[in-house]
GROMACS .gro file of C-alpha atoms in nm:
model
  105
    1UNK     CA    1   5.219   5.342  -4.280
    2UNK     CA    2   5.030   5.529  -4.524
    3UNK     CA    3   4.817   5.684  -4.350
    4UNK     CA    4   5.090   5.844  -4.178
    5UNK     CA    5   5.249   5.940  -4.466
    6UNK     CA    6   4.937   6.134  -4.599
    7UNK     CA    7   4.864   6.248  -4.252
    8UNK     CA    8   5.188   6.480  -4.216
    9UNK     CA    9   5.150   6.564  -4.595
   10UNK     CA   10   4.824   6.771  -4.500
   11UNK     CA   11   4.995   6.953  -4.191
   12UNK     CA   12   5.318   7.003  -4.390
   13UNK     CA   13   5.139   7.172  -4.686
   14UNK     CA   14   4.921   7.384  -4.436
   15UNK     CA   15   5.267   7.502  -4.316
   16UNK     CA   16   5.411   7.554  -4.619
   17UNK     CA   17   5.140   7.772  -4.712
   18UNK     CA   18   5.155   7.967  -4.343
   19UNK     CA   19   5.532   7.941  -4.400
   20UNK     CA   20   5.491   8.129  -4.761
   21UNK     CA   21   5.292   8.383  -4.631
   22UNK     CA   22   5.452   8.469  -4.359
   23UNK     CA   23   5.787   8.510  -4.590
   24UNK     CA   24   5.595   8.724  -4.805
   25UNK     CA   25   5.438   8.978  -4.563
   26UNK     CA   26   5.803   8.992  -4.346
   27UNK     CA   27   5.952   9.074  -4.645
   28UNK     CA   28   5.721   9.336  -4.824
   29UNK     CA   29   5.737   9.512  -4.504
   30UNK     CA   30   6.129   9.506  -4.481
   31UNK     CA   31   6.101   9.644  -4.818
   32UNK     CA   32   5.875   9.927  -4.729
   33UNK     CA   33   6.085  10.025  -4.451
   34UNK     CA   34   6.408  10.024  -4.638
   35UNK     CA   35   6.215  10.239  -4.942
   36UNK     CA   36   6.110  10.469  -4.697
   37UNK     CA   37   6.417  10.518  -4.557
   38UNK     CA   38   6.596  10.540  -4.867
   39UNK     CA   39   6.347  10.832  -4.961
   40UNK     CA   40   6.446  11.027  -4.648
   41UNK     CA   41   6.818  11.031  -4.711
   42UNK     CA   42   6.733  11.141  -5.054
   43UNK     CA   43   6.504  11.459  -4.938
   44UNK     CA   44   6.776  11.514  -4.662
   45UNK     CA   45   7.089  11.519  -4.945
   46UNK     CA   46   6.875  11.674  -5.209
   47UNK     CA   47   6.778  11.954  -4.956
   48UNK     CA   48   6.530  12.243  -5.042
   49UNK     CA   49   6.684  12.375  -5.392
   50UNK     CA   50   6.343  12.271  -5.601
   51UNK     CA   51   6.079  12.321  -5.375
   52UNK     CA   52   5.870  12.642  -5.386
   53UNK     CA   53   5.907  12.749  -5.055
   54UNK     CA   54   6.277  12.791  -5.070
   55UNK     CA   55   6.240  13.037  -5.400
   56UNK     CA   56   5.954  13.250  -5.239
   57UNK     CA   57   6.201  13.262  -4.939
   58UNK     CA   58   6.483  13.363  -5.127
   59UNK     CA   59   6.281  13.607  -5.331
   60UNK     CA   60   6.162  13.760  -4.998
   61UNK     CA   61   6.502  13.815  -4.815
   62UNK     CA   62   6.609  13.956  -5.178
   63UNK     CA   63   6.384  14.279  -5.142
   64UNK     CA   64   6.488  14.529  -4.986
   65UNK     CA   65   6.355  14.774  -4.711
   66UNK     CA   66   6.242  15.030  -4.911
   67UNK     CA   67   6.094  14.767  -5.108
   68UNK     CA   68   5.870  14.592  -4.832
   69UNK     CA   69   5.487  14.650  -4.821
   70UNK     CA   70   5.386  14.855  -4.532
   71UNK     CA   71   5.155  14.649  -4.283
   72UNK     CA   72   4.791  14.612  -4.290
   73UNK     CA   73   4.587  14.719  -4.064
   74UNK     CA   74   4.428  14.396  -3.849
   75UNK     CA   75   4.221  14.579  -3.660
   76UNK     CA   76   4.078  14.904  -3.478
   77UNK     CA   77   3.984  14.996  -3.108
   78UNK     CA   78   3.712  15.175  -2.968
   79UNK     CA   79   3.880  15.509  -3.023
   80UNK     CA   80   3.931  15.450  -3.392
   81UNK     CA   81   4.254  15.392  -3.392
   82UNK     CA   82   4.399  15.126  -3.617
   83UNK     CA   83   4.542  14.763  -3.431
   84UNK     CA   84   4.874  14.619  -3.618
   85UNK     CA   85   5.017  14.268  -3.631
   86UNK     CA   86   5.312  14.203  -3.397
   87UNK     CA   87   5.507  14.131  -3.668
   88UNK     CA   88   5.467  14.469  -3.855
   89UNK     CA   89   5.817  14.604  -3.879
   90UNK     CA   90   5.715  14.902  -4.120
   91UNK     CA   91   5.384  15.110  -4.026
   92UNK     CA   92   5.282  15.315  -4.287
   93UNK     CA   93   5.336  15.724  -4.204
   94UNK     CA   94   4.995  15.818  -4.237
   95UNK     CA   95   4.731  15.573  -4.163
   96UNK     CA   96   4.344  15.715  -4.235
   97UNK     CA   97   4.112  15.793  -3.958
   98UNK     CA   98   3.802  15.505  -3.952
   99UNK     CA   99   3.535  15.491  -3.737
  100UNK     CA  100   3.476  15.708  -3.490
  101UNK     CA  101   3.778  15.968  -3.510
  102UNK     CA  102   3.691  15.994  -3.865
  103UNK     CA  103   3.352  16.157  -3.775
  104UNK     CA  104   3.465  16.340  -3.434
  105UNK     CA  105   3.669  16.579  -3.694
   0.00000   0.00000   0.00000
């Protein structure tokens, strides 16, 4: 009868051990889950107020037309004239010649 005794003792601790382990690893990764949720709802209730983008934003839709930078130029065509972004709302009034219209006047 003691040999049976000690017999389930070994399986029993190799479970235990199994058992432990598998506790442990469930319930570091519940915990990782639930931390990384709980660090979404905090970005999504503390919105955008301290993050740089949102002041370089707000600092952008605070100047005004006259204000804005005309465009740069991007680019020029065969002809000399000079290629814009699609974006450019304000061209400047006078862009200079390059290339070849500068020397054909």
């Amino acid at each position: 009868m003691t040999a049976c005794k000690s017999e389930a003792t070994t399986e029993v601790e190799a479970l235990n051990f199994s058992a432990i382990f598998h506790q442990f690893a469930t319930w570091t990764f519940r915990a990782a889950i639930a931390g990384g949720i709980v660090g979404v709802i905090y970005l999504a209730m503390r919105g955008d107020v301290d993050m740089p983008g949102a002041q370089l934003v707000a600092a952008q839709r605070a100047m005004s037309a006259a204000e804005a930078v005309p465009c740069q130029p991007i680019g020029q065509t065969a002809t000399g004239e000079l290629v814009y972004s699609m974006d450019c709302e304000t061209l400047p009034a006078a862009a200079p010649a390059l290339g070849p219209a500068a020397n054909a006047n």
